Coordinates of C-alpha atoms and ligand atoms in Angstrom, one line a residue:
X1 CA -110.7 28.9 -222.4
X2 CA -114.0 29.6 -220.6
X3 CA -115.1 27.2 -218.0
X4 CA -118.2 26.0 -219.8
X5 CA -116.4 25.3 -223.0
X6 CA -113.8 23.3 -221.1
X7 CA -116.3 21.3 -219.2
X8 CA -118.3 20.6 -222.3
X9 CA -115.3 19.4 -224.2
X10 CA -114.3 17.1 -221.4
X11 CA -117.7 15.5 -221.3
X12 CA -118.0 15.3 -225.1
X13 CA -115.1 12.9 -225.0
X14 CA -117.3 10.3 -223.4
X15 CA -119.6 10.2 -226.4
X16 CA -119.7 6.8 -228.0
X17 CA -117.3 5.4 -225.4
X18 CA -117.8 2.6 -222.9
X19 CA -117.7 4.5 -219.6
X20 CA -115.5 2.5 -217.4
X21 CA -112.9 3.4 -214.7
X22 CA -110.3 4.4 -217.3
X23 CA -112.7 6.8 -219.0
X24 CA -113.8 8.3 -215.7
X25 CA -110.2 8.7 -214.6
X26 CA -109.5 10.5 -217.9
X27 CA -112.6 12.7 -217.5
X28 CA -111.5 13.6 -214.0
X29 CA -108.1 14.6 -215.2
X30 CA -109.7 16.8 -217.9
X31 CA -112.0 18.4 -215.4
X32 CA -109.0 19.1 -213.1
X33 CA -107.1 20.7 -216.0
X34 CA -110.1 22.9 -217.0
X35 CA -110.9 24.0 -213.5
X36 CA -107.3 24.8 -212.5
X37 CA -106.8 26.8 -215.8
X38 CA -109.9 28.7 -214.7
X39 CA -108.1 29.7 -211.5
X40 CA -110.2 27.4 -209.3
X41 CA -108.4 26.6 -206.0
X42 CA -106.4 23.4 -206.4
X43 CA -107.4 21.8 -203.1
X44 CA -111.0 22.3 -204.0
X45 CA -110.5 20.9 -207.5
X46 CA -109.0 17.7 -206.1
X47 CA -111.7 17.2 -203.5
X48 CA -114.5 17.9 -205.9
X49 CA -113.3 15.7 -208.7
X50 CA -112.6 12.9 -206.2
X51 CA -116.3 13.0 -205.2
X52 CA -117.3 12.9 -208.9
X53 CA -115.2 9.9 -209.5
X54 CA -116.5 8.0 -206.5
X55 CA -120.1 8.7 -207.2
X56 CA -119.8 8.0 -210.9
X57 CA -118.3 4.6 -210.3
X58 CA -120.3 3.6 -207.2
X59 CA -123.8 4.7 -208.1
X60 CA -125.9 2.6 -210.3
X61 CA -127.1 4.6 -213.4
X62 CA -130.8 5.5 -213.6
X63 CA -132.7 2.8 -215.5
X64 CA -133.2 3.9 -219.1
X65 CA -130.4 6.5 -219.3
X66 CA -126.9 5.9 -220.8
X67 CA -123.7 5.9 -218.9
X68 CA -122.6 9.2 -220.4
X69 CA -125.8 10.8 -219.1
X70 CA -125.2 9.2 -215.8
X71 CA -121.8 10.9 -215.6
X72 CA -123.2 14.3 -216.8
X73 CA -125.9 14.0 -214.1
X74 CA -123.3 13.4 -211.4
X75 CA -121.2 16.3 -212.5
X76 CA -124.2 18.5 -212.8
X77 CA -125.4 17.6 -209.3
X78 CA -122.1 18.2 -207.7
X79 CA -121.8 21.6 -209.4
X80 CA -125.3 22.6 -208.3
X81 CA -124.7 21.3 -204.8
X82 CA -121.5 23.3 -204.4
X83 CA -122.9 26.6 -205.8
X84 CA -125.6 27.0 -203.1
X85 CA -129.0 28.5 -203.3
X86 CA -130.7 30.4 -206.0
X87 CA -131.2 34.1 -205.5
X88 CA -134.7 35.4 -205.9
X89 CA -134.6 39.1 -206.0
X90 CA -137.3 40.6 -203.7
X91 CA -139.8 42.9 -205.4
X92 CA -140.6 44.7 -202.1
X93 CA -139.8 48.3 -201.5
X94 CA -136.1 48.4 -200.7
X95 CA -132.7 50.1 -200.6
X96 CA -129.7 48.5 -202.2
X97 CA -126.1 49.4 -201.5
X98 CA -123.5 48.5 -204.1
X99 CA -119.9 48.1 -203.1
X100 CA -116.8 47.3 -205.0
X101 CA -113.3 48.3 -206.2
X102 CA -112.5 50.4 -209.3
X103 CA -113.1 48.9 -212.7
X104 CA -115.0 45.8 -211.6
X105 CA -118.2 47.0 -213.4
X106 CA -119.9 48.5 -210.3
X107 CA -121.6 51.5 -212.2
X108 CA -122.7 49.3 -215.1
X109 CA -124.1 46.8 -212.6
X110 CA -126.0 49.6 -210.8
X111 CA -127.6 50.4 -214.2
X112 CA -128.4 46.8 -214.8
X113 CA -130.1 46.3 -211.4
X114 CA -132.0 49.5 -212.0
X115 CA -133.2 48.3 -215.3
X116 CA -134.1 44.9 -213.8
X117 CA -136.4 46.4 -211.2
X118 CA -137.8 49.0 -213.5
X119 CA -138.7 46.3 -215.9
X120 CA -140.7 44.7 -213.1
X121 CA -142.8 47.8 -212.8
X122 CA -141.1 49.3 -209.8
X123 CA -140.2 53.0 -209.4
X124 CA -136.4 53.1 -209.3
X125 CA -133.8 55.8 -208.5
X126 CA -130.0 55.5 -208.9
X127 CA -127.9 57.5 -206.4
X128 CA -124.4 58.5 -207.2
X129 CA -122.2 58.4 -204.1
X130 CA -118.9 57.4 -205.7
X131 CA -117.3 60.7 -204.7
X132 CA -113.6 59.7 -205.3
X133 CA -113.7 58.8 -209.1
X134 CA -114.1 62.1 -210.9
X135 CA -116.5 61.0 -213.7
X136 CA -118.3 58.3 -211.8
X137 CA -121.5 60.3 -211.1
X138 CA -121.8 61.6 -214.6
X139 CA -121.4 58.0 -215.9
X140 CA -124.1 56.8 -213.5
X141 CA -126.4 59.5 -214.7
X142 CA -126.0 58.3 -218.2
X143 CA -126.7 54.8 -217.1
X144 CA -129.9 56.0 -215.3
X145 CA -131.0 57.6 -218.6
X146 CA -130.4 54.4 -220.5
X147 CA -132.3 52.4 -218.0
X148 CA -135.1 55.1 -218.0
X149 CA -134.9 55.6 -214.2
X150 CA -134.4 58.6 -212.0
X151 CA -131.0 59.8 -210.8
X152 CA -129.9 61.7 -207.7
X153 CA -126.7 63.0 -206.2
X154 CA -125.4 66.1 -204.3
X155 CA -122.6 68.4 -205.5
X156 CA -120.4 67.4 -202.6
X157 CA -117.6 64.9 -201.8
X158 CA -119.3 63.9 -198.6
X159 CA -120.6 60.4 -199.3
X160 CA -122.4 60.3 -196.0
X161 CA -124.4 63.4 -196.8
X162 CA -125.5 61.9 -200.1
X163 CA -126.4 58.6 -198.4
X164 CA -128.4 60.5 -195.7
X165 CA -130.4 62.3 -198.4
X166 CA -130.8 59.0 -200.3
X167 CA -132.3 57.3 -197.3
X168 CA -135.3 59.7 -197.6
X169 CA -135.9 58.9 -201.2
X170 CA -137.6 55.7 -200.1
X171 CA -140.6 57.9 -199.4
X172 CA -141.0 58.5 -203.2
X173 CA -139.3 55.5 -204.8
X174 CA -139.7 51.7 -204.5
X175 CA -136.1 50.9 -205.1
X176 CA -133.2 53.2 -204.2
X177 CA -129.9 51.9 -205.5
X178 CA -126.8 53.7 -204.0
X179 CA -123.5 53.4 -205.9
X180 CA -120.9 53.8 -203.2
X181 CA -117.3 54.8 -203.6
X182 CA -114.7 52.4 -205.1
X183 CA -111.0 52.3 -204.5
X184 CA -108.1 50.6 -206.2
X185 CA -107.7 48.3 -203.2
X186 CA -109.6 47.6 -200.0
X187 CA -108.3 49.6 -197.0
X188 CA -109.3 50.8 -193.6
X189 CA -110.4 54.2 -194.9
X190 CA -112.7 52.6 -197.5
X191 CA -114.1 50.3 -194.8
X192 CA -114.8 53.3 -192.5
X193 CA -116.5 55.3 -195.2
X194 CA -118.7 52.3 -196.3
X195 CA -119.7 51.7 -192.7
X196 CA -120.7 55.3 -192.2
X197 CA -122.6 55.3 -195.5
X198 CA -124.4 52.1 -194.6
X199 CA -125.3 53.3 -191.1
X200 CA -127.3 56.3 -192.5
X201 CA -128.6 54.7 -195.7
X202 CA -129.8 51.6 -193.8
X203 CA -129.7 49.2 -196.9
X204 CA -132.0 46.2 -197.1
X205 CA -129.3 44.5 -199.3
X206 CA -125.6 45.1 -199.7
X207 CA -124.1 43.6 -202.8
X208 CA -120.4 43.5 -203.5
X209 CA -119.6 43.7 -207.2
X210 CA -116.5 41.7 -208.2
X211 CA -115.1 40.9 -211.6
X212 CA -114.7 37.4 -212.9
X213 CA -111.2 38.5 -214.0
X214 CA -110.2 38.6 -210.4
X215 CA -110.3 34.7 -210.2
X216 CA -109.6 33.5 -206.7
X217 CA -109.0 37.0 -205.5
X218 CA -112.8 37.6 -205.8
X219 CA -113.2 35.3 -202.7
X220 CA -110.7 37.4 -200.8
X221 CA -112.5 40.6 -201.7
X222 CA -115.8 39.1 -200.6
X223 CA -114.4 38.2 -197.3
X224 CA -112.8 41.6 -196.7
X225 CA -116.0 43.5 -197.6
X226 CA -118.2 41.0 -195.7
X227 CA -116.1 41.3 -192.5
X228 CA -116.1 45.1 -192.8
X229 CA -119.7 45.9 -193.7
X230 CA -121.6 42.7 -194.0
X231 CA -122.9 41.5 -197.4
X232 CA -126.2 40.1 -198.6
X233 CA -124.3 38.6 -201.5
X234 CA -122.0 39.1 -204.4
X235 CA -122.6 40.1 -208.0
X236 CA -119.9 38.7 -210.4
X237 CA -119.5 40.7 -213.6
X238 CA -117.7 39.8 -216.9
X239 CA -118.7 36.2 -216.7
X240 CA -118.9 36.5 -220.5
X241 CA -115.3 37.2 -221.4
X242 CA -113.2 35.9 -218.5
X243 CA -111.1 32.8 -218.4
X244 CA -111.2 32.9 -214.6
X245 CA -114.9 32.9 -214.0
X246 CA -114.7 29.4 -212.3
X247 CA -112.1 30.7 -209.9
X248 CA -114.2 33.8 -209.0
X249 CA -117.3 31.8 -208.6
X250 CA -115.9 29.0 -206.5
X251 CA -113.8 31.3 -204.3
X252 CA -116.8 33.5 -203.5
X253 CA -118.8 30.5 -202.5
X254 CA -115.9 29.2 -200.4
X255 CA -115.6 32.5 -198.7
X256 CA -119.1 31.9 -197.3
X257 CA -120.8 34.6 -199.4
X258 CA -123.8 34.0 -201.6
X259 CA -123.7 34.7 -205.3
X260 CA -126.8 36.8 -206.1
X261 CA -126.3 38.1 -209.7
X262 CA -124.1 37.3 -212.7
X263 CA -123.2 40.0 -215.2
X264 CA -122.4 38.7 -218.7
X265 CA -122.0 41.6 -221.0
X266 CA -121.7 45.4 -221.3
X267 CA -125.4 46.0 -222.0
X268 CA -127.9 46.7 -219.3
X269 CA -129.9 43.5 -220.0
X270 CA -126.9 41.3 -219.5
X271 CA -127.7 40.5 -215.9
X272 CA -129.2 37.3 -214.4
X273 CA -130.2 36.5 -210.9
X274 CA -128.1 33.6 -209.8
X275 CA -129.7 30.2 -210.3
X276 CA -127.3 27.3 -209.7
X277 CA -129.6 25.0 -211.7
X278 CA -129.7 27.1 -214.8
X279 CA -126.1 28.0 -214.4
X280 CA -124.8 24.4 -214.1
X281 CA -127.1 23.4 -217.1
X282 CA -125.7 26.2 -219.3
X283 CA -122.1 25.4 -218.3
X284 CA -122.5 21.7 -219.2
X285 CA -124.5 22.6 -222.3
X286 CA -126.2 19.2 -222.2
X287 CA -129.2 19.5 -224.4
X288 CA -131.3 16.9 -222.7
X289 CA -130.2 17.8 -219.2
X290 CA -133.7 18.8 -218.1
X291 CA -135.3 15.7 -219.4
X292 CA -132.5 13.6 -217.8
X293 CA -133.1 15.2 -214.5
X294 CA -136.8 14.8 -214.7
X295 CA -136.4 11.1 -215.4
X296 CA -134.0 10.8 -212.5
X297 CA -136.4 12.5 -210.2
X298 CA -139.4 10.5 -211.3
X299 CA -137.5 7.2 -210.8
X300 CA -136.4 8.2 -207.4
X301 CA -139.9 9.3 -206.4
X302 CA -141.4 6.1 -207.8
X303 CA -138.8 4.2 -205.7
X304 CA -139.7 6.1 -202.6
X305 CA -143.3 5.4 -203.3
X306 CA -142.7 1.8 -203.9
X307 CA -140.8 1.5 -200.7
X308 CA -143.5 3.2 -198.6
X309 CA -146.1 0.9 -200.1
X310 CA -144.1 -2.2 -199.7
X311 CA -143.3 -1.4 -196.1
X312 CA -146.8 -0.1 -195.3
X313 CA -144.8 2.5 -193.3
X314 CA -144.4 6.1 -193.9
X315 CA -142.0 8.7 -192.7
X316 CA -141.9 12.4 -193.3
X317 CA -139.3 12.4 -196.1
X318 CA -141.3 9.7 -198.0
X319 CA -144.5 11.5 -197.3
X320 CA -143.2 14.6 -199.1
X321 CA -142.0 12.8 -202.2
X322 CA -145.2 10.8 -202.2
X323 CA -147.3 14.0 -202.3
X324 CA -145.2 15.4 -205.0
X325 CA -145.3 12.3 -207.1
X326 CA -149.1 12.0 -206.8
X327 CA -149.5 15.6 -207.8
X328 CA -147.8 14.9 -211.1
X329 CA -150.2 12.1 -211.8
X330 CA -153.2 14.4 -211.6
X331 CA -155.5 15.2 -208.7
X332 CA -154.9 12.5 -206.1
X333 CA -158.5 12.4 -205.2
X334 CA -159.7 11.3 -208.6
X335 CA -157.0 8.7 -208.9
X336 CA -157.9 7.2 -205.6
X337 CA -161.7 7.3 -206.3
X338 CA -161.1 5.6 -209.6
X339 CA -159.6 2.8 -207.5
X340 CA -162.6 2.6 -205.3
X341 CA -161.2 4.4 -202.3
X342 CA -163.9 6.9 -201.5
X343 CA -163.4 7.7 -197.9
X344 CA -160.1 9.6 -198.0
X345 CA -159.7 12.8 -196.1
X346 CA -160.2 15.7 -198.4
X347 CA -157.6 17.8 -196.8
X348 CA -154.9 15.2 -197.7
X349 CA -156.1 14.9 -201.2
X350 CA -156.4 18.5 -202.1
X351 CA -152.9 19.7 -201.5
X352 CA -152.3 23.0 -203.1
X353 CA -148.9 23.9 -204.4
X354 CA -148.6 26.4 -201.6
X355 CA -149.3 23.8 -199.0
X356 CA -146.9 21.5 -200.5
X357 CA -144.2 24.1 -200.3
X358 CA -145.1 24.7 -196.7
X359 CA -144.9 21.0 -196.0
X360 CA -141.5 20.9 -197.6
X361 CA -140.1 23.7 -195.5
X362 CA -141.5 22.0 -192.4
X363 CA -140.0 18.6 -193.3
X364 CA -136.7 20.3 -194.1
X365 CA -136.7 21.9 -190.6
X366 CA -137.1 18.6 -188.9
X367 CA -134.1 16.7 -187.6
X368 CA -133.1 13.5 -189.3
X369 CA -134.5 11.6 -186.2
X370 CA -137.8 13.3 -186.6
X371 CA -138.1 12.6 -190.3
X372 CA -137.4 8.9 -189.7
X373 CA -139.5 8.5 -186.6
X374 CA -142.7 10.5 -187.1
X375 CA -144.0 9.7 -183.6
X376 CA -141.5 12.3 -182.3
X377 CA -143.4 15.0 -184.1
X378 CA -146.5 14.6 -181.8
X379 CA -144.6 16.6 -179.2
X380 CA -145.7 20.2 -179.2
X381 CA -142.3 21.5 -178.3
X382 CA -140.9 19.9 -181.5
X383 CA -143.8 21.3 -183.5
X384 CA -143.0 24.8 -182.2
X385 CA -139.3 24.5 -183.1
X386 CA -140.1 23.2 -186.6
X387 CA -142.6 26.1 -187.1
X388 CA -140.0 28.6 -186.1
X389 CA -137.4 27.0 -188.4
X390 CA -139.8 26.9 -191.4
X391 CA -141.3 30.3 -190.8
X392 CA -144.7 28.9 -190.3
X393 CA -147.5 29.1 -187.7
X394 CA -147.5 26.4 -185.0
X395 CA -151.1 25.6 -186.0
X396 CA -149.9 24.9 -189.6
X397 CA -147.3 22.4 -188.4
X398 CA -149.9 20.8 -186.2
X399 CA -152.1 20.5 -189.2
X400 CA -149.2 18.9 -191.2
X401 CA -148.7 16.4 -188.4
X402 CA -152.4 15.5 -188.4
X403 CA -152.6 15.1 -192.1
X404 CA -149.5 13.0 -192.0
X405 CA -151.1 10.7 -189.5
X406 CA -154.3 10.4 -191.6
X407 CA -152.2 9.4 -194.6
X408 CA -150.3 6.9 -192.5
X409 CA -153.6 5.3 -191.6
X410 CA -154.8 5.4 -195.1
X411 CA -151.7 3.6 -196.2
X412 CA -152.3 0.9 -193.7
X413 CA -155.9 0.5 -194.9
X414 CA -154.8 0.3 -198.5
X415 CA -152.2 -2.3 -197.5
X416 CA -154.9 -4.4 -195.9
X417 CA -157.0 -4.3 -199.0
X418 CA -155.1 -6.5 -201.4
X419 CA -157.6 -6.0 -204.2
X420 CA -157.2 -2.3 -204.1
X421 CA -153.5 -2.5 -204.0
X422 CA -153.4 -4.6 -207.1
X423 CA -155.5 -2.1 -208.9
X424 CA -153.2 0.6 -207.8
X425 CA -150.3 -1.4 -208.9
X426 CA -151.7 -1.8 -212.4
X427 CA -152.5 1.9 -212.6
X428 CA -148.9 2.7 -211.9
X429 CA -147.5 0.2 -214.4
X430 CA -146.6 -2.4 -211.8
X431 CA -144.4 0.1 -209.9
X432 CA -146.2 -0.3 -206.6
X433 CA -145.6 -3.7 -205.1
X434 CA -148.0 -5.7 -203.1
Ligands
LIG501 P1 -116.7 50.6 -212.1 O1 -115.4 51.3 -212.1 O2 -116.7 49.5 -211.2 O3 -117.9 51.5 -211.9 O4 -116.8 49.9 -213.6 P2 -117.7 50.3 -214.9 O5 -119.1 50.0 -214.6 O6 -117.3 51.6 -215.4 O7 -117.2 49.2 -215.9 C1 -115.9 49.0 -216.3 C2 -115.9 48.4 -217.7 O8 -116.3 47.0 -217.6 C3 -116.8 49.1 -218.7 O9 -116.1 49.1 -219.9 C4 -118.0 48.1 -218.8 O10 -118.6 48.2 -220.0 C5 -117.4 46.8 -218.5 N1 -118.3 45.8 -218.0 C6 -119.1 45.9 -216.9 N2 -119.8 44.8 -216.7 C7 -119.4 43.9 -217.7 C8 -119.8 42.6 -218.0 O11 -120.6 41.9 -217.3 N3 -119.2 42.0 -219.1 C9 -118.3 42.7 -219.9 N4 -117.8 42.1 -220.9 N5 -117.9 44.0 -219.6 C10 -118.5 44.6 -218.5

């Protein structure tokens, strides 16, 4: 049974039931069965389901959602947390090296990636350097034709010569995708050849292609290839037909590699950039998941806001959620002016999405101590470190600190003004205390 179907069936059993410890224990057993049948590592399954049980029973459900939804949310969050970051394929000029053993779907994936970039308007060329499998290059040429992209190879069995010529194709093409040699198993000779190819091709990204059918072995392959040539990430094919997709996915993540793409069919369009959010949602097949998560997010933002207001104190973590919450309510400035607060600093009020993102990266680059004790962030050495961590200019971080301080002051003033606070409180449906 595929992983999604198993998970959905396990969760469906909760429908119409009172979710108590017995039901959660049963669910956890079902989840364990499904995951182990999907070739997920047993130790991981036990740890993961233990966390789900603990959280489900100890956390209070979000007001307004049912207990079943509460359980789905916990399962979803733990899935998403485990699977790591989303992959956003770069649209810059680039060279991509594809690696993988025979039969995993490497050539098909080369065609899929070519089609993906070509559909984004980039000029793409596929390069056949799988010199060991006799028909590999002819097959790749066919795939290039199907994807309506260019194709290149040399009539030689010298993969390094092909890679050297391919390196120069970057002068004429935006995306050069090199399909390297496969082998039936990973060995020293393959490692050497791939290293030589990589050293002349100078790829921006190196993706290992593994098949979901490999189950836990996919993680082992990822580690071997990563240790030998270094990987940007892993592309898992055959997620559509395999009963071992869960094992492949979890073992790749456990090996320390990132999942970048998922292949889910033989056609060229059957490729998705990996997005743990969308993937977890589709696995759980919970129709209202999006709405549920939005409710959860809103409630937690409102709680943060309420806390900040009640305390009259603000730290960086709260600051960020506050800005986000306000943005959803419409332009902060007009909301505040409606309340009679006219003298608010414009730069705090007119946060653009871009700035908000930059703020978020900066806050995420702060240590816990800095987030909780904003005074620390006045130190310029800390500002410099945070700027480096967030990939921002020091002056931008300085600006963030200044805006934060203005907001802190504003909050104090609002707190002093009981009348205004009450109006605010009414505006937000009594959510903000006074
Ligand atoms: P290579 O030896 O690694 O180059 O593998 P190929 O690209 O030739 O693919 C081997 C087989 O797997 C072919 O029959 C492909 O159609 C099939 N295949 C590749 N990717 C997928 C996928 O995501 N889903 C399914 N169902 N089949 C796939």
